[in-house]
Amino acid sequence: MDCTNKLKLVFGDLTLGVKGDAWQVIFNYMRGGVESLVSGGREWAYRAPQPTFWRALTDNDRGSQFHLKSGCWLAADTFIKVTGAQVTVDGQDIALPIAPENNRYTSDETADSVAIAFTFETLTVPAAKVTVTYTVTADGRINVACRYFGQKGLPQMPVFGLRMIMPTMATGFTYEGLSGETYPDRMAGGVPGVYEVKGLPVTPYMVPQDCGMHMETKWVEIRRDTQLANTANPPESALKITMDDKPFAFSCLPYTAEELENATHHEELPPARRTVLCVYGAVRGVGGINSWGADVEEAYHLSAEKDMAFSFNIEL
């Protein structure tokens, strides 16, 4: 959305509100991210986005006992510590505007751009640092930059990305990228193009496992026609994620990796009620040489000892 007006800023006790022409976003310093994102008349945030490190095990992962070697990343995916936040307004760092520092601001604060950088610490041993920086500009765009700082001694990582949970089920999504379900070592059959997916399909493997991965994506648009509110639903609206400097991978499912992991049969999955969008900057391969011990080929390993970074845009 094109916008020529400035951003309106609201400095709360523990939050920063940023408002544009037809959208608004609220950042929470303690939760480490976006606690509200309203666009198209609809709330898009159910939980504050957080770094994600785990994809549900596949049969190949179980066969190679990957979970016994790298299970700490499942815990890191579930629990993570917010250790800091930094706010930058029009390129200038400011003191963290929590109470009582926020009292120095008025209700008429504006800016051309504002950035909020959150720092996280994993509960792995040793701990690793992750930063997620949101840069909001008056043209209705949020640039999201994620960085993982490698730590010696940590085991292979399944994925590195950002998980966003939306309040209700999506009616479907459209994306530009490779056809079908693809992984770093399973891309040869993917055909570049624009594809529409109805609903949030979960591949009916005998045992629930990771599915719905889409590599080399330029953009994805998620559509919803419901909301969690005691009011009439607005018309169907969409939220669009676009690549920044390079394509990304994503999955859009009704379950988190932990929910898939906890089910040994599909009837054990909880009722589908949310939309779980994960945008990935790095993904481990799935292997397939055999399912009873062979590891993923080394070229498709994901080393937690190395730095990783990626970015994408949320179009409002």
PDB file of N, CA and C in Angstrom, residues 250-287:
ATOM      1  N   PHE A 250       8.902 -21.562   3.246  1.00  0.00           N
ATOM      2  CA  PHE A 250       7.808 -21.361   4.192  1.00  0.00           C
ATOM      3  C   PHE A 250       6.954 -22.608   4.289  1.00  0.00           C
ATOM      4  N   SER A 251       6.217 -22.693   5.382  1.00  0.00           N
ATOM      5  CA  SER A 251       5.133 -23.663   5.518  1.00  0.00           C
ATOM      6  C   SER A 251       3.952 -22.937   6.119  1.00  0.00           C
ATOM      7  N   CYS A 252       2.742 -23.322   5.732  1.00  0.00           N
ATOM      8  CA  CYS A 252       1.519 -22.698   6.233  1.00  0.00           C
ATOM      9  C   CYS A 252       0.557 -23.825   6.589  1.00  0.00           C
ATOM     10  N   LEU A 253       0.437 -24.110   7.882  1.00  0.00           N
ATOM     11  CA  LEU A 253      -0.279 -25.279   8.371  1.00  0.00           C
ATOM     12  C   LEU A 253      -1.212 -24.882   9.514  1.00  0.00           C
ATOM     13  N   PRO A 254      -2.124 -25.772   9.912  1.00  0.00           N
ATOM     14  CA  PRO A 254      -2.973 -25.470  11.072  1.00  0.00           C
ATOM     15  C   PRO A 254      -2.351 -25.904  12.397  1.00  0.00           C
ATOM     16  N   TYR A 255      -1.103 -26.391  12.369  1.00  0.00           N
ATOM     17  CA  TYR A 255      -0.460 -26.901  13.579  1.00  0.00           C
ATOM     18  C   TYR A 255       0.978 -26.406  13.692  1.00  0.00           C
ATOM     19  N   THR A 256       1.443 -26.300  14.927  1.00  0.00           N
ATOM     20  CA  THR A 256       2.857 -26.042  15.171  1.00  0.00           C
ATOM     21  C   THR A 256       3.630 -27.347  15.027  1.00  0.00           C
ATOM     22  N   ALA A 257       4.943 -27.241  14.945  1.00  0.00           N
ATOM     23  CA  ALA A 257       5.779 -28.443  14.871  1.00  0.00           C
ATOM     24  C   ALA A 257       5.588 -29.305  16.115  1.00  0.00           C
ATOM     25  N   GLU A 258       5.415 -28.659  17.275  1.00  0.00           N
ATOM     26  CA  GLU A 258       5.234 -29.411  18.521  1.00  0.00           C
ATOM     27  C   GLU A 258       3.927 -30.200  18.513  1.00  0.00           C
ATOM     28  N   GLU A 259       2.877 -29.612  17.949  1.00  0.00           N
ATOM     29  CA  GLU A 259       1.591 -30.321  17.875  1.00  0.00           C
ATOM     30  C   GLU A 259       1.689 -31.525  16.947  1.00  0.00           C
ATOM     31  N   LEU A 260       2.367 -31.368  15.817  1.00  0.00           N
ATOM     32  CA  LEU A 260       2.575 -32.500  14.924  1.00  0.00           C
ATOM     33  C   LEU A 260       3.433 -33.566  15.601  1.00  0.00           C
ATOM     34  N   GLU A 261       4.438 -33.121  16.326  1.00  0.00           N
ATOM     35  CA  GLU A 261       5.367 -34.042  16.976  1.00  0.00           C
ATOM     36  C   GLU A 261       4.679 -34.899  18.034  1.00  0.00           C
ATOM     37  N   ASN A 262       3.660 -34.340  18.670  1.00  0.00           N
ATOM     38  CA  ASN A 262       3.014 -35.000  19.801  1.00  0.00           C
ATOM     39  C   ASN A 262       2.005 -36.052  19.369  1.00  0.00           C
ATOM     40  N   ALA A 263       1.703 -36.152  18.082  1.00  0.00           N
ATOM     41  CA  ALA A 263       0.690 -37.078  17.597  1.00  0.00           C
ATOM     42  C   ALA A 263       1.338 -38.247  16.860  1.00  0.00           C
ATOM     43  N   THR A 264       0.928 -39.444  17.214  1.00  0.00           N
ATOM     44  CA  THR A 264       1.405 -40.625  16.495  1.00  0.00           C
ATOM     45  C   THR A 264       0.382 -41.103  15.463  1.00  0.00           C
ATOM     46  N   HIS A 265      -0.849 -40.563  15.544  1.00  0.00           N
ATOM     47  CA  HIS A 265      -1.883 -40.820  14.543  1.00  0.00           C
ATOM     48  C   HIS A 265      -2.620 -39.508  14.291  1.00  0.00           C
ATOM     49  N   HIS A 266      -3.230 -39.367  13.127  1.00  0.00           N
ATOM     50  CA  HIS A 266      -3.867 -38.099  12.780  1.00  0.00           C
ATOM     51  C   HIS A 266      -5.035 -37.767  13.700  1.00  0.00           C
ATOM     52  N   GLU A 267      -5.723 -38.787  14.224  1.00  0.00           N
ATOM     53  CA  GLU A 267      -6.837 -38.489  15.118  1.00  0.00           C
ATOM     54  C   GLU A 267      -6.375 -37.928  16.460  1.00  0.00           C
ATOM     55  N   GLU A 268      -5.071 -37.996  16.728  1.00  0.00           N
ATOM     56  CA  GLU A 268      -4.530 -37.421  17.963  1.00  0.00           C
ATOM     57  C   GLU A 268      -4.202 -35.942  17.819  1.00  0.00           C
ATOM     58  N   LEU A 269      -4.239 -35.422  16.608  1.00  0.00           N
ATOM     59  CA  LEU A 269      -3.994 -33.994  16.415  1.00  0.00           C
ATOM     60  C   LEU A 269      -5.143 -33.191  17.003  1.00  0.00           C
ATOM     61  N   PRO A 270      -4.865 -32.018  17.573  1.00  0.00           N
ATOM     62  CA  PRO A 270      -5.940 -31.193  18.130  1.00  0.00           C
ATOM     63  C   PRO A 270      -6.820 -30.632  17.016  1.00  0.00           C
ATOM     64  N   PRO A 271      -8.002 -30.135  17.366  1.00  0.00           N
ATOM     65  CA  PRO A 271      -8.848 -29.507  16.340  1.00  0.00           C
ATOM     66  C   PRO A 271      -8.091 -28.365  15.652  1.00  0.00           C
ATOM     67  N   ALA A 272      -8.206 -28.294  14.353  1.00  0.00           N
ATOM     68  CA  ALA A 272      -7.520 -27.241  13.597  1.00  0.00           C
ATOM     69  C   ALA A 272      -8.270 -25.930  13.788  1.00  0.00           C
ATOM     70  N   ARG A 273      -7.588 -24.920  14.353  1.00  0.00           N
ATOM     71  CA  ARG A 273      -8.267 -23.653  14.616  1.00  0.00           C
ATOM     72  C   ARG A 273      -7.411 -22.428  14.329  1.00  0.00           C
ATOM     73  N   ARG A 274      -6.120 -22.586  14.135  1.00  0.00           N
ATOM     74  CA  ARG A 274      -5.224 -21.457  13.894  1.00  0.00           C
ATOM     75  C   ARG A 274      -4.523 -21.624  12.543  1.00  0.00           C
ATOM     76  N   THR A 275      -3.791 -20.580  12.166  1.00  0.00           N
ATOM     77  CA  THR A 275      -2.905 -20.634  11.003  1.00  0.00           C
ATOM     78  C   THR A 275      -1.480 -20.429  11.498  1.00  0.00           C
ATOM     79  N   VAL A 276      -0.617 -21.374  11.212  1.00  0.00           N
ATOM     80  CA  VAL A 276       0.780 -21.311  11.647  1.00  0.00           C
ATOM     81  C   VAL A 276       1.651 -21.104  10.417  1.00  0.00           C
ATOM     82  N   LEU A 277       2.131 -19.879  10.248  1.00  0.00           N
ATOM     83  CA  LEU A 277       3.000 -19.541   9.121  1.00  0.00           C
ATOM     84  C   LEU A 277       4.439 -19.470   9.624  1.00  0.00           C
ATOM     85  N   CYS A 278       5.296 -20.295   9.056  1.00  0.00           N
ATOM     86  CA  CYS A 278       6.717 -20.260   9.385  1.00  0.00           C
ATOM     87  C   CYS A 278       7.492 -19.831   8.140  1.00  0.00           C
ATOM     88  N   VAL A 279       8.265 -18.768   8.290  1.00  0.00           N
ATOM     89  CA  VAL A 279       9.135 -18.293   7.207  1.00  0.00           C
ATOM     90  C   VAL A 279      10.553 -18.690   7.582  1.00  0.00           C
ATOM     91  N   TYR A 280      11.215 -19.422   6.683  1.00  0.00           N
ATOM     92  CA  TYR A 280      12.525 -19.988   6.989  1.00  0.00           C
ATOM     93  C   TYR A 280      13.628 -19.367   6.140  1.00  0.00           C
ATOM     94  N   GLY A 281      14.760 -19.156   6.795  1.00  0.00           N
ATOM     95  CA  GLY A 281      15.942 -18.736   6.073  1.00  0.00           C
ATOM     96  C   GLY A 281      16.880 -19.887   5.806  1.00  0.00           C
ATOM     97  N   ALA A 282      16.727 -20.996   6.578  1.00  0.00           N
ATOM     98  CA  ALA A 282      17.582 -22.168   6.419  1.00  0.00           C
ATOM     99  C   ALA A 282      16.788 -23.409   6.814  1.00  0.00           C
ATOM    100  N   VAL A 283      16.954 -24.483   6.039  1.00  0.00           N
ATOM    101  CA  VAL A 283      16.210 -25.719   6.262  1.00  0.00           C
ATOM    102  C   VAL A 283      17.153 -26.906   6.063  1.00  0.00           C
ATOM    103  N   ARG A 284      17.100 -27.851   6.973  1.00  0.00           N
ATOM    104  CA  ARG A 284      17.857 -29.091   6.832  1.00  0.00           C
ATOM    105  C   ARG A 284      17.150 -29.999   5.824  1.00  0.00           C
ATOM    106  N   GLY A 285      17.918 -30.782   5.088  1.00  0.00           N
ATOM    107  CA  GLY A 285      17.329 -31.727   4.148  1.00  0.00           C
ATOM    108  C   GLY A 285      16.573 -32.831   4.870  1.00  0.00           C
ATOM    109  N   VAL A 286      15.853 -33.627   4.105  1.00  0.00           N
ATOM    110  CA  VAL A 286      15.067 -34.713   4.695  1.00  0.00           C
ATOM    111  C   VAL A 286      15.643 -36.091   4.396  1.00  0.00           C
ATOM    112  N   GLY A 287      16.680 -36.173   3.574  1.00  0.00           N
ATOM    113  CA  GLY A 287      17.280 -37.473   3.286  1.00  0.00           C
ATOM    114  C   GLY A 287      16.366 -38.341   2.455  1.00  0.00           C
TER     115      GLY A 287
END
